Coordinates of C-alpha atoms and ligand atoms in Angstrom, one line a residue:
M98 CA 35.9 9.1 11.4
R99 CA 33.7 5.8 11.1
R100 CA 35.1 2.9 9.7
L101 CA 33.4 1.2 6.9
Q102 CA 32.7 -2.1 6.4
P103 CA 35.2 -4.4 3.8
E104 CA 32.6 -6.0 2.6
P105 CA 29.0 -5.9 1.4
A106 CA 26.8 -8.3 3.5
E107 CA 25.8 -11.7 1.3
P108 CA 23.0 -11.7 -0.6
A109 CA 21.4 -14.3 0.1
G110 CA 23.5 -15.6 3.3
G111 CA 21.6 -15.8 6.3
P112 CA 20.0 -18.7 8.4
G113 CA 18.8 -21.4 5.9
A114 CA 15.5 -22.2 4.8
E115 CA 14.5 -24.1 8.4
L116 CA 13.9 -20.6 10.3
Y117 CA 10.8 -20.3 8.2
A118 CA 9.6 -23.8 8.2
Q119 CA 7.0 -23.4 11.3
D120 CA 5.6 -20.1 8.9
R121 CA 5.4 -20.7 5.9
G122 CA 2.2 -22.5 5.4
H123 CA 0.2 -19.4 6.6
I124 CA 2.6 -17.1 5.0
Q125 CA 1.8 -18.5 1.8
A126 CA -2.2 -18.7 2.2
F127 CA -2.0 -15.0 2.6
I128 CA 0.2 -13.9 -0.7
Y129 CA -1.5 -16.4 -2.4
I130 CA -5.0 -15.1 -1.4
S131 CA -3.3 -11.9 -2.1
F132 CA -2.7 -13.1 -5.7
I133 CA -6.3 -14.2 -6.3
L134 CA -7.6 -10.5 -5.4
L135 CA -5.4 -8.9 -7.6
A136 CA -6.1 -11.1 -10.5
V137 CA -10.0 -10.6 -10.0
G138 CA -9.6 -6.8 -9.2
G139 CA -7.6 -6.5 -11.9
V140 CA -9.2 -7.6 -14.6
Y141 CA -12.1 -5.1 -13.8
G142 CA -9.5 -2.2 -13.6
T143 CA -8.7 -3.4 -17.4
L144 CA -12.7 -2.5 -18.0
Q145 CA -12.7 0.3 -16.5
A146 CA -9.4 2.2 -18.4
L147 CA -11.0 1.1 -21.4
D148 CA -14.4 2.3 -20.5
K149 CA -12.5 5.9 -20.1
A150 CA -12.0 5.5 -24.3
Q151 CA -15.8 4.9 -24.0
V152 CA -15.1 1.2 -24.8
D153 CA -17.9 -0.8 -22.9
L154 CA -16.6 -4.4 -22.2
Y155 CA -19.6 -4.5 -19.2
P156 CA -22.2 -5.5 -21.0
Y157 CA -20.4 -9.0 -21.8
L158 CA -20.6 -9.6 -18.7
P159 CA -23.2 -12.0 -17.1
G160 CA -25.7 -10.6 -14.2
F161 CA -24.7 -8.0 -11.6
L162 CA -21.0 -8.2 -13.1
S163 CA -21.9 -6.4 -15.5
L164 CA -22.8 -3.9 -13.1
Y165 CA -20.1 -0.6 -13.8
Y166 CA -20.3 0.3 -10.5
T167 CA -20.4 -2.7 -8.7
G168 CA -17.2 -3.5 -10.8
L169 CA -15.4 -0.4 -9.8
T170 CA -16.7 -1.1 -6.2
F171 CA -15.1 -4.6 -6.4
H172 CA -11.9 -3.1 -8.3
G173 CA -11.4 -0.7 -5.1
V174 CA -12.3 -2.8 -2.4
A175 CA -9.8 -5.9 -4.1
L176 CA -7.3 -4.1 -4.9
A177 CA -6.5 -1.1 -2.4
L178 CA -8.1 -2.8 0.9
L179 CA -7.9 -7.0 0.5
F180 CA -5.2 -7.4 -2.1
T181 CA -2.7 -5.3 -0.3
G182 CA -3.8 -6.5 3.0
T183 CA -3.7 -9.8 2.4
F184 CA -0.3 -9.8 1.1
I185 CA 1.2 -7.2 3.9
I186 CA 0.2 -9.6 7.1
G187 CA 2.0 -12.1 5.1
F188 CA 5.4 -10.1 4.2
L189 CA 5.4 -8.4 7.3
S190 CA 4.8 -11.8 9.4
L191 CA 8.5 -12.8 7.0
A192 CA 9.6 -9.5 8.0
I193 CA 9.5 -10.5 12.0
V194 CA 10.6 -14.1 11.4
H195 CA 13.7 -13.1 9.5
G196 CA 14.3 -10.0 11.2
L197 CA 14.3 -11.6 14.6
K198 CA 15.6 -15.0 14.0
R199 CA 12.9 -16.8 15.6
P200 CA 9.3 -18.0 14.5
L201 CA 6.4 -16.1 15.2
A202 CA 5.2 -16.7 19.0
D203 CA 2.2 -17.7 18.5
R204 CA 1.6 -20.7 15.3
G205 CA -2.0 -20.8 17.0
L206 CA -2.9 -17.2 16.0
A207 CA -1.5 -17.2 13.3
W208 CA -3.7 -19.7 11.3
A209 CA -6.9 -17.9 13.6
T210 CA -5.4 -14.4 11.9
L211 CA -5.9 -16.1 8.4
T212 CA -9.4 -17.6 9.1
V213 CA -10.5 -14.7 10.3
A214 CA -9.4 -12.4 7.1
V215 CA -10.6 -15.1 4.8
A216 CA -14.1 -15.3 6.4
G217 CA -13.9 -11.4 6.3
V218 CA -12.7 -11.4 2.7
L219 CA -15.9 -13.8 1.8
A220 CA -17.8 -11.5 3.8
M221 CA -17.2 -8.2 2.2
V222 CA -17.0 -10.1 -1.7
V223 CA -20.5 -11.7 -1.7
P224 CA -22.4 -9.0 -1.0
I225 CA -20.6 -6.8 -3.5
F226 CA -20.8 -9.1 -6.4
R227 CA -24.5 -9.6 -5.5
N228 CA -25.3 -5.9 -6.1
Q229 CA -26.0 -5.1 -2.1
A230 CA -22.8 -3.6 -1.6
T231 CA -22.4 -1.3 -4.1
V232 CA -20.8 1.6 -2.1
L233 CA -17.2 1.7 -4.2
F234 CA -14.1 1.2 -1.6
T235 CA -14.5 4.5 0.3
F236 CA -17.9 3.5 1.4
Y237 CA -19.5 6.7 2.5
A238 CA -22.9 7.1 3.8
P239 CA -25.4 7.9 3.1
L240 CA -24.3 5.0 0.8
K241 CA -25.7 2.0 2.6
A242 CA -24.1 -1.8 1.9
H243 CA -25.1 -4.8 3.5
P244 CA -24.2 -5.5 7.0
G245 CA -21.8 -8.5 5.5
F246 CA -20.3 -5.6 3.6
Y247 CA -19.1 -3.8 6.8
A248 CA -19.1 -7.0 8.8
G249 CA -16.5 -8.7 6.6
L250 CA -14.2 -5.2 6.8
V251 CA -14.7 -5.3 10.7
L252 CA -13.0 -9.1 10.5
V253 CA -9.9 -8.2 8.0
A254 CA -9.3 -5.2 10.3
L255 CA -9.4 -7.1 13.0
A256 CA -6.6 -9.9 11.1
T257 CA -4.4 -7.0 10.7
W258 CA -4.4 -6.2 14.8
M259 CA -3.8 -10.4 15.4
A260 CA -1.1 -10.2 13.1
A261 CA 0.1 -7.0 14.9
L262 CA -0.3 -9.2 18.2
N263 CA 1.2 -11.9 17.1
A264 CA 4.5 -9.7 15.9
W265 CA 4.4 -7.9 19.2
Q266 CA 4.6 -10.7 20.8
T267 CA 7.4 -12.3 18.8
W268 CA 9.2 -9.0 19.9
R269 CA 8.6 -9.0 24.1
T270 CA 10.1 -12.9 24.0
W271 CA 13.5 -11.6 21.9
K272 CA 13.6 -9.1 24.2
Q273 CA 13.8 -11.3 26.9
D274 CA 16.5 -13.6 25.5
H275 CA 18.4 -10.3 23.9
P276 CA 18.8 -7.7 27.3
G277 CA 20.3 -4.7 25.9
E278 CA 20.6 -5.8 22.3
R279 CA 18.9 -3.1 19.4
T280 CA 16.2 -4.6 17.5
P281 CA 17.3 -5.5 14.4
L282 CA 16.1 -2.5 11.2
M283 CA 14.1 -4.7 9.8
A284 CA 11.8 -6.3 12.8
L285 CA 11.5 -2.7 14.1
A286 CA 10.6 -1.2 10.3
A287 CA 7.8 -3.9 11.0
L288 CA 6.9 -3.0 13.7
A289 CA 6.8 0.2 13.6
T290 CA 3.8 -0.2 10.6
W291 CA 1.9 -2.1 12.8
A292 CA 2.2 0.6 15.5
M293 CA 1.3 3.1 12.8
W294 CA -1.6 1.0 11.3
F295 CA -3.1 0.2 15.2
L296 CA -3.1 4.2 15.7
A297 CA -4.6 4.6 12.3
S298 CA -7.3 2.1 12.2
L299 CA -9.5 3.4 15.1
G300 CA -10.8 5.5 13.3
L301 CA -12.3 3.0 10.6
A302 CA -13.2 0.6 13.5
T303 CA -15.2 3.6 15.6
A304 CA -16.6 4.5 12.0
L305 CA -17.7 0.5 11.4
L306 CA -18.5 -0.7 14.7
V307 CA -20.5 2.5 16.2
Y308 CA -22.3 3.8 12.9
L309 CA -22.4 1.8 10.2
L310 CA -23.0 -1.5 11.2
P311 CA -25.5 -0.9 13.2
W312 CA -27.1 1.5 10.7
S313 CA -26.9 -1.3 8.6
L314 CA -28.4 -3.8 10.9
G315 CA -31.7 -1.4 10.9
E316 CA -30.3 -0.4 15.0
R317 CA -30.1 3.0 13.5
E318 CA -32.4 4.5 11.4
T319 CA -29.9 7.4 10.2
V320 CA -26.3 8.3 10.2
N321 CA -24.2 11.4 10.4
H322 CA -22.7 11.2 7.2
L323 CA -20.3 13.7 7.6
L324 CA -18.6 12.1 10.7
T325 CA -18.4 8.9 9.3
R326 CA -16.5 10.6 5.6
A327 CA -14.3 12.1 8.3
L328 CA -13.4 8.9 10.4
F329 CA -13.3 6.9 7.5
W330 CA -10.5 9.2 6.1
F331 CA -9.0 9.2 9.8
T332 CA -7.9 5.3 8.9
G333 CA -7.8 6.0 4.9
H334 CA -4.4 8.3 4.7
P335 CA -2.2 6.7 6.9
L336 CA -3.9 3.4 5.2
V337 CA -1.6 4.8 2.2
Y338 CA 1.4 4.2 4.0
F339 CA 0.1 0.7 5.9
W340 CA 0.8 0.2 2.0
L341 CA 3.7 2.1 1.7
L342 CA 6.1 1.0 4.4
P343 CA 6.3 -2.6 3.3
A344 CA 7.3 -1.5 0.5
Y345 CA 9.8 1.0 2.3
L346 CA 11.1 -2.1 4.5
S347 CA 11.8 -4.1 1.2
W348 CA 13.6 -0.7 -0.2
Y349 CA 15.7 0.1 3.1
T350 CA 16.4 -3.3 4.3
M351 CA 16.4 -5.6 1.4
L352 CA 17.2 -4.4 -1.8
P353 CA 20.7 -3.1 -1.3
A354 CA 21.8 -6.2 -0.3
Q355 CA 20.2 -7.9 -3.8
I356 CA 22.3 -5.6 -5.7
G357 CA 25.4 -6.6 -3.7
G358 CA 25.5 -3.1 -1.4
R359 CA 24.6 -2.0 1.7
L360 CA 22.3 0.5 3.7
F361 CA 23.7 4.0 3.9
S362 CA 22.5 5.1 7.0
E363 CA 20.6 2.6 9.2
S364 CA 19.9 5.5 12.1
L365 CA 17.9 7.8 9.0
A366 CA 16.3 4.5 8.2
R367 CA 14.4 3.9 12.3
L368 CA 13.8 7.7 11.6
V369 CA 12.1 7.6 8.6
F370 CA 9.7 4.1 9.8
L371 CA 9.5 6.0 13.1
L372 CA 8.6 9.5 11.9
F373 CA 5.9 7.8 10.2
V374 CA 4.1 6.7 13.5
V375 CA 4.0 10.0 14.7
L376 CA 3.0 11.8 11.4
A377 CA 0.6 9.8 9.5
V378 CA -2.3 10.0 11.1
P379 CA -3.2 13.9 11.7
T380 CA -3.7 14.4 8.0
G381 CA -6.1 13.3 6.1
L382 CA -8.5 16.1 6.3
H383 CA -7.0 17.0 3.2
H384 CA -9.4 14.3 1.1
M385 CA -12.0 17.0 2.2
Y386 CA -10.6 20.4 1.4
T387 CA -13.6 20.5 -0.3
D388 CA -16.3 19.7 1.8
P389 CA -18.7 22.4 3.4
G390 CA -19.0 21.5 7.2
V391 CA -15.1 21.1 7.8
E392 CA -13.7 24.2 9.4
H393 CA -10.8 25.7 7.7
S394 CA -8.7 26.4 10.3
S395 CA -8.9 22.3 10.8
K396 CA -8.3 21.7 7.1
V397 CA -5.4 24.0 7.4
V398 CA -3.9 22.3 10.2
H399 CA -3.9 18.4 7.9
G400 CA -2.4 20.8 5.4
V401 CA 0.2 21.3 7.3
M402 CA 1.0 18.2 8.3
T403 CA 0.7 16.4 5.3
Y404 CA 4.2 18.5 4.4
A405 CA 5.7 17.4 7.4
V406 CA 4.7 13.5 6.5
I407 CA 6.1 14.2 3.0
F408 CA 9.6 15.1 5.1
P409 CA 10.3 10.9 6.1
S410 CA 9.6 10.0 1.9
L411 CA 11.8 12.6 0.8
V412 CA 14.8 11.5 3.3
T413 CA 13.7 8.0 2.2
A414 CA 14.2 9.3 -1.6
F415 CA 17.8 10.1 -0.4
T416 CA 18.5 7.5 1.9
V417 CA 17.1 4.7 -0.4
V418 CA 19.2 6.3 -3.5
A419 CA 21.9 6.6 -1.8
S420 CA 22.4 2.5 -0.8
V421 CA 21.6 1.7 -4.4
E422 CA 24.4 3.6 -5.7
E423 CA 26.6 2.8 -3.5
G424 CA 25.9 -0.7 -4.5
A425 CA 26.1 -0.3 -8.1
R426 CA 29.9 1.9 -7.4
R427 CA 30.4 -1.8 -6.0
R428 CA 29.6 -3.6 -9.2
G429 CA 31.7 -1.4 -11.3
G430 CA 29.3 1.9 -12.1
R431 CA 31.5 5.2 -12.5
G432 CA 30.5 9.0 -12.9
Y433 CA 28.3 11.0 -11.8
V434 CA 24.8 8.8 -13.7
G435 CA 27.5 6.4 -15.6
W436 CA 26.7 4.1 -11.7
L437 CA 23.6 3.6 -13.1
L438 CA 23.8 1.5 -15.7
A439 CA 25.8 -1.1 -13.5
L440 CA 22.3 -1.9 -12.0
P441 CA 21.2 -5.0 -13.4
W442 CA 17.9 -3.3 -14.9
L443 CA 17.5 -6.5 -17.8
S444 CA 19.0 -9.0 -15.9
D445 CA 17.3 -9.2 -12.5
P446 CA 13.3 -9.1 -12.3
S447 CA 13.0 -8.6 -8.7
V448 CA 15.9 -5.7 -8.6
A449 CA 14.5 -3.9 -11.8
G450 CA 11.0 -4.1 -10.7
Q451 CA 11.9 -1.8 -7.2
L452 CA 13.9 0.7 -9.2
L453 CA 11.0 1.1 -11.8
A454 CA 8.6 1.4 -8.7
M455 CA 10.9 3.9 -7.3
L456 CA 11.3 5.9 -10.3
I457 CA 7.0 6.1 -10.9
F458 CA 6.7 6.7 -7.2
A459 CA 8.8 9.7 -7.1
T460 CA 6.3 11.0 -9.9
G461 CA 3.1 10.1 -7.5
G462 CA 5.2 12.0 -4.5
I463 CA 4.8 15.3 -6.9
T464 CA 1.4 14.9 -7.8
G465 CA 0.5 14.3 -3.9
L466 CA 2.4 17.5 -3.6
I467 CA -0.3 19.5 -5.5
N468 CA -3.2 17.5 -4.5
S469 CA -2.4 18.4 -0.7
S470 CA -2.1 22.5 -1.3
L471 CA -5.5 23.5 0.1
N472 CA -5.6 26.0 -3.1
M473 CA -4.2 23.2 -6.0
N474 CA -6.9 20.6 -4.7
L475 CA -9.7 23.0 -6.0
V476 CA -8.3 22.5 -9.2
V477 CA -8.1 18.4 -9.0
H478 CA -10.4 16.8 -6.3
N479 CA -13.0 14.7 -7.6
T480 CA -11.5 14.5 -11.2
M481 CA -9.3 11.9 -12.9
W482 CA -6.7 13.5 -12.1
V483 CA -6.4 11.8 -8.3
V484 CA -7.0 8.8 -10.3
G485 CA -4.1 9.2 -11.8
H486 CA -2.0 9.6 -8.6
L487 CA -3.3 6.9 -6.9
H488 CA -2.3 4.5 -9.8
T489 CA 1.0 5.9 -9.6
Q490 CA 1.6 5.5 -6.0
V491 CA -0.7 1.9 -5.2
A492 CA -0.8 0.5 -8.6
A493 CA 2.3 1.3 -9.9
A494 CA 4.9 1.7 -7.0
V495 CA 3.4 -0.5 -4.1
T496 CA 1.7 -3.1 -6.1
L497 CA 5.3 -3.5 -8.8
T498 CA 7.3 -3.7 -5.3
F499 CA 4.9 -6.0 -4.0
M500 CA 5.6 -8.5 -7.2
A501 CA 9.8 -7.3 -7.3
V502 CA 9.7 -8.6 -3.6
S503 CA 7.0 -12.2 -5.0
Y504 CA 9.9 -12.9 -7.2
W505 CA 12.4 -14.3 -4.2
L506 CA 9.7 -14.8 -2.0
V507 CA 7.4 -17.7 -3.9
P508 CA 10.8 -19.3 -4.8
L509 CA 12.2 -18.9 -1.1
L510 CA 8.5 -20.1 0.6
R511 CA 7.9 -22.8 -1.9
G512 CA 11.5 -24.1 -2.5
R513 CA 11.9 -23.9 -6.4
P514 CA 13.5 -21.9 -8.0
L515 CA 11.9 -18.9 -9.7
W516 CA 10.4 -20.0 -13.0
G517 CA 10.7 -17.7 -16.6
R518 CA 13.6 -15.2 -14.8
R519 CA 13.1 -13.2 -19.0
W520 CA 9.9 -13.3 -18.6
A521 CA 10.0 -11.9 -15.3
V522 CA 12.3 -9.2 -16.9
V523 CA 9.9 -8.2 -19.6
Q524 CA 6.9 -8.4 -16.6
V525 CA 8.4 -5.6 -14.8
W526 CA 9.0 -3.5 -17.4
S527 CA 5.6 -3.7 -19.1
W528 CA 3.7 -2.9 -15.6
F529 CA 6.1 0.4 -15.1
F530 CA 5.1 1.3 -18.9
G531 CA 1.3 -0.1 -18.9
S532 CA 0.9 2.2 -15.4
A533 CA 3.2 5.2 -16.2
I534 CA 1.0 5.9 -20.2
M535 CA -1.8 5.0 -17.9
A536 CA -1.6 7.2 -15.0
R537 CA -0.2 10.2 -17.4
G538 CA -3.6 10.0 -19.7
M539 CA -5.2 9.7 -16.2
H540 CA -3.5 13.3 -15.1
W541 CA -4.5 14.9 -18.5
M542 CA -8.3 14.0 -18.0
G543 CA -8.4 15.0 -14.8
L544 CA -6.7 18.5 -15.8
A545 CA -9.7 18.6 -18.7
S546 CA -11.6 18.0 -16.1
A547 CA -13.1 14.6 -16.3
P548 CA -15.0 13.4 -13.2
R549 CA -13.6 10.8 -11.8
R550 CA -16.1 7.6 -10.7
T551 CA -17.9 7.8 -13.9
Y552 CA -19.0 5.6 -16.4
M553 CA -17.9 7.1 -19.4
S554 CA -19.1 5.2 -22.1
F555 CA -22.4 6.3 -20.9
A556 CA -21.6 10.1 -20.5
P557 CA -23.3 12.0 -22.9
Y558 CA -21.2 15.0 -22.7
Y559 CA -18.0 13.0 -23.4
G560 CA -17.6 14.0 -27.3
A561 CA -17.9 18.0 -26.0
F562 CA -14.3 17.9 -24.5
A563 CA -12.0 17.0 -27.1
E564 CA -9.2 16.4 -25.2
W565 CA -10.9 14.0 -23.2
N566 CA -10.3 11.4 -26.8
W567 CA -7.1 11.3 -26.7
A568 CA -6.3 11.3 -23.3
G569 CA -8.7 8.6 -22.7
I570 CA -7.1 6.5 -25.6
M571 CA -3.8 6.6 -23.6
T572 CA -5.3 5.6 -20.6
A573 CA -7.2 2.6 -22.2
S574 CA -3.9 1.8 -23.9
G575 CA -1.9 1.6 -20.6
G576 CA -5.1 -0.3 -18.8
V577 CA -4.3 -3.1 -21.6
I578 CA -0.5 -2.9 -21.3
L579 CA -1.6 -3.9 -17.8
F580 CA -3.6 -6.8 -18.3
F581 CA -0.9 -8.5 -20.1
A582 CA 1.6 -7.7 -17.5
G583 CA -0.4 -8.9 -14.8
A584 CA -1.5 -12.2 -17.0
L585 CA 2.2 -12.9 -17.1
F586 CA 3.1 -12.1 -13.4
F587 CA 0.2 -15.1 -12.3
M588 CA 1.5 -17.3 -15.5
I589 CA 5.3 -17.2 -13.8
M590 CA 4.2 -17.2 -10.3
A591 CA 1.9 -20.3 -11.1
R592 CA 4.1 -22.3 -12.6
T593 CA 7.3 -21.1 -9.9
A594 CA 4.5 -22.5 -7.8
L595 CA 3.7 -25.9 -9.1
G596 CA 7.1 -26.5 -10.3
K597 CA 9.2 -28.9 -9.5
P598 CA 10.3 -28.6 -5.8
N599 CA 14.3 -27.8 -6.0
P600 CA 15.4 -26.7 -3.0
A601 CA 18.7 -26.6 -3.9
E602 CA 18.1 -23.8 -6.6
A603 CA 15.9 -21.7 -5.0
P604 CA 17.1 -18.9 -2.8
Q605 CA 17.6 -19.8 0.7
S606 CA 17.2 -17.2 2.7
V607 CA 15.5 -13.5 3.0
P608 CA 18.1 -11.0 1.5
E609 CA 19.1 -8.5 4.3
A610 CA 21.6 -5.4 3.8
G611 CA 24.1 -5.0 6.1
P612 CA 24.8 -1.2 7.1
L613 CA 27.6 1.4 5.6
H614 CA 28.8 2.1 8.9
D615 CA 30.1 -0.1 11.3
P616 CA 29.2 -0.2 14.2
P617 CA 25.6 1.3 13.4
P618 CA 25.7 4.5 15.2
T619 CA 22.2 3.6 16.6
P620 CA 21.2 5.9 19.1
R621 CA 19.0 4.5 22.0
W622 CA 16.0 6.8 21.1
L623 CA 15.8 5.3 17.2
D624 CA 14.9 1.7 19.2
R625 CA 11.9 2.5 20.7
I626 CA 8.3 2.5 19.4
T627 CA 6.7 3.5 22.6
P628 CA 7.4 7.0 22.8
W629 CA 6.3 8.1 19.3
F630 CA 3.7 5.5 19.1
V631 CA 2.3 8.1 22.3
L632 CA 3.6 11.6 20.4
G633 CA 1.2 10.1 17.4
A634 CA -1.4 9.6 19.4
A635 CA -1.3 12.5 21.2
L636 CA -0.9 15.0 17.7
A637 CA -4.0 12.6 16.7
A638 CA -6.0 14.3 19.4
I639 CA -5.3 17.5 18.8
A640 CA -5.9 17.4 15.1
W641 CA -8.9 15.3 15.3
G642 CA -10.4 15.9 18.2
W643 CA -11.8 19.0 17.5
P644 CA -13.3 18.5 13.7
L645 CA -14.8 15.2 14.9
V646 CA -16.1 16.4 18.1
R647 CA -17.7 19.5 15.8
I648 CA -19.0 17.1 13.0
A649 CA -20.4 15.0 15.7
T650 CA -22.8 17.5 17.6
R651 CA -23.8 19.9 14.5
Y652 CA -24.3 17.8 12.0
A653 CA -27.5 16.1 10.1
E654 CA -28.2 12.7 10.2
M655 CA -29.6 11.2 7.1
P656 CA -31.4 7.8 6.2
G657 CA -29.5 5.6 3.9
F658 CA -29.4 5.2 0.3
Q659 CA -29.0 2.1 -2.4
L660 CA -28.7 4.1 -5.8
W661 CA -28.3 1.0 -8.2
Ligands
HAS415 FE1 -2.0 10.3 -1.9 C1 -5.3 11.1 -2.9 C2 -1.2 13.7 -0.9 C3 1.2 9.4 -1.1 C4 -2.6 7.0 -2.3 N1 -3.5 9.3 -2.4 C5 -5.0 10.2 -2.8 C6 -5.7 8.3 -2.7 C7 -5.2 7.5 -2.8 C8 -3.7 7.6 -2.7 C9 -5.5 6.2 -3.1 O1 -3.7 15.6 -0.2 C10 -7.0 8.5 -3.3 C11 -7.9 8.3 -2.2 C12 -9.4 8.7 -2.6 O2 -9.9 7.7 -3.2 O3 -10.4 9.2 -2.9 N2 -0.3 11.4 -1.2 C13 -0.4 12.5 -1.1 C14 0.9 13.4 -0.3 C15 1.8 12.0 -0.3 C16 1.0 11.0 -0.8 C17 0.9 14.4 0.4 N3 -0.7 8.9 -2.0 C18 0.5 8.9 -1.2 C19 1.1 7.1 -1.0 C20 -0.2 6.2 -1.8 C21 -1.6 7.0 -2.1 C22 2.5 6.9 -0.9 C23 -0.6 4.8 -2.2 C24 0.6 4.1 -1.4 N4 -3.0 12.2 -1.7 C25 -2.5 13.2 -0.9 C26 -4.1 14.0 -1.3 C27 -5.3 13.2 -1.8 C28 -4.7 12.0 -2.3 C29 -4.0 15.6 -1.0 C30 -6.6 13.5 -2.2 C31 -6.6 14.1 -3.6 C32 -8.2 14.6 -3.7 O4 -8.6 15.8 -4.0 O5 -8.8 13.9 -3.3 C33 3.1 11.9 -0.3 O6 3.3 10.9 1.1 C34 4.1 11.8 -1.0 C35 5.6 11.5 -0.7 C36 6.5 11.4 -1.7 C37 7.3 11.4 -2.2 C38 8.7 10.9 -3.4 C39 9.6 10.4 -2.6 C40 10.2 9.4 -3.8 C41 11.2 8.4 -3.7 C42 11.6 7.6 -4.7 C43 12.6 8.0 -5.0 C44 13.6 7.4 -5.6 C45 13.9 7.9 -7.3 C46 14.1 7.5 -8.2 C47 14.1 9.1 -7.3 C48 7.8 12.9 -1.9 C49 10.9 7.8 -1.8 C50 15.6 6.9 -8.2 C51 15.7 5.4 -9.1 C52 17.0 4.8 -9.2 C53 17.0 4.4 -10.2 C54 17.8 4.8 -8.2
CU416 CU1 -3.7 11.1 1.5

C-alpha cells in the first residue's frame, strides 16, 4: 500500500519571488503583448459574431479595416497564432523557471527571443492591415500574401524554437547539478510540450521556407497548393495541442494546489504529456477528409491515429477531475456530487475560470470526436459547426484557462495584488456563458448547413434558411457577451498591472501541487523525453511520408491569386 501524504502541498508556498527576478521582465513582455493581440483580435471576433445575425458593423470602420475578410484574417492570425504563441512562450518559460527552481540558462537568448517574436508579429500584422495578406489564418495557396506575412510567421516560429532551446539548456544544466533525480513534473510537462511542438513545426517550416516564401518573393512562379496545404496540417493539428498542453500543465500541476488538494497521479500526468509527443503529429489529414487528391487509405490512417490521440485527453478528464475532487473533499465536500459545491466557484476567479474551462472543453472534445469520424465529417466540414468546435476549444477552454492563470500570474510578476477579485469572478463566468451561447449558435447554424468563413450580411441566400435566423441571433448574442467579458478582463489586468506596488499582498510563488502518493511511484521511462520524441518522429514519418511524396509528385502547380 502506498502511503498517502498527510497534508496537501502549501498552495502559496515555495521559493519566494526572488526566483523570478531575472526572468520576470521578458516573461511579462510576452504576456502583455499577448493581451494586446487578444484585445484587437477579440474586437474583430465580435464583429464577426454579429455578422452571423446579419448585423454588419464593418462599414463603420475606416479604410482597409472595414474589409470583412481582412478582419477575419486578423482575427484568426492574432488569436489562434499570435496571442496563443506569445502567451505560451511566457507561461512555459515561467513553468521551467519554477519547475527547475532556477533562472533560464541564457538571459540574452530570452531577450533575443522577444525581439524576434515582436519583429515577426509586426511583419505579419502590417501587410494584413494593408490588405496584402488576406489569406485567413490557414493561408491556403493559391491565395497569395505579401512576403512579409510569411517571413513574419517564420520569425514567430523561430521565436518558439529559441524559447524551446532556452528551456532545453536550462534542463541540461539542472541535470548536471542533480544527477539521478527525476525531472520535476512541471518542467517535464513544459519540455514535453516544446518537444511535441518542435516536431510538429517542421511541416510549417518546410511549407514557408521551401514553397510559400520563395513563391511570394517571385522566385517560384507556381506552387503545389495541395502540398502546402498538407504541410500546413502537418503542423496545424498538433498546433492545437501546443495551445492545449500549457492549459493541461496548469490543470495538472497548479490547479490542485490552488484548490488545496494534490495531484491524483503523477505517473499518469507524465504519461499524458509524453503520449502527446508521440501521437499529436500523425493526425492532420483529418482536416483534409474531403480533399480530393489525398488517398483514402492515408485518411483512414490519420483517422485511426486521431482516435488514439483522444486517449490522453480521456486520461486527463479522469486524473484532473480526481485531483479536483480530492481537493474539494479536503475543503469539506461530501457525497457523490455534493463535493462540487465545496469548490470556490464564486470566490476564486482563477480556480472557477479553470473549472469552467474544463466543463466547456469536455463538450468540445465530443464535437472533436464527431469531426474526426470520416463519414460524420462529411456532414460538418466547412460549416459553422467547425467554427463552434474550435471556439469551445481554443477560444473558451484554452483562453479562459490563460485568463484564469493570469489572475495569479500578473500579480506575481508585478508584485501587486489582483485588482477587483469579484469582478474577475464575474468575468470568468461571463466568458464561459458567452462562449457556450456563441458556440451553441454556431453548431446549430452549421447543422442547418451554414458555410463557415462567409460574409453573411452579404449572403443573398441567408433568408432561405429559416433556422439561420435564430441560430445567428444566438451566435451574435454570445459574441456580445464575450465582448464585455473581454473588456472586463483588460480592465482588471490593467488596474492590477498599474496598481500600487505591494509585494507583501501579492502572491509569492507559482502554485505547485504535490502528488497524492508519497513517494511518487514514477518509473524511469516516464522521466525521459528523447525515446518518446524518436517514436513520435517515426510515426510521423510513416503516416505522412507516403501522402506527402504522392502529393508532391503528382499534383499540378498553381499561380497565386489575390481575391480582395
Ligand atoms: Fe479540433 C478542427 C478533431 C481537439 C481546435 N479543431 C479544429 C479547428 C480548430 C480546432 C482551431 O477530426 C479548425 C481548424 C480550421 O480552421 O479548419 N479536435 C479534434 C479532436 C480533438 C480536438 C478529435 N481541437 C481540439 C483542441 C483544439 C482544437 C484541443 C484547440 C485547443 N478538430 C478535429 C477535426 C477537425 C477539427 C477532425 C476538422 C474539422 C473539419 O472538418 O474541418 C480531441 O483532441 C479532443 C479530445 C478531448 C476530449 C475531452 C476531455 C475532457 C477533459 C475535461 C474533463 C472535465 C470535465 C468537467 C468532464 C476527449 C480533459 C469536470 C468539471 C468539474 C467541475 C470538476
Ligand atoms: Cu485537427
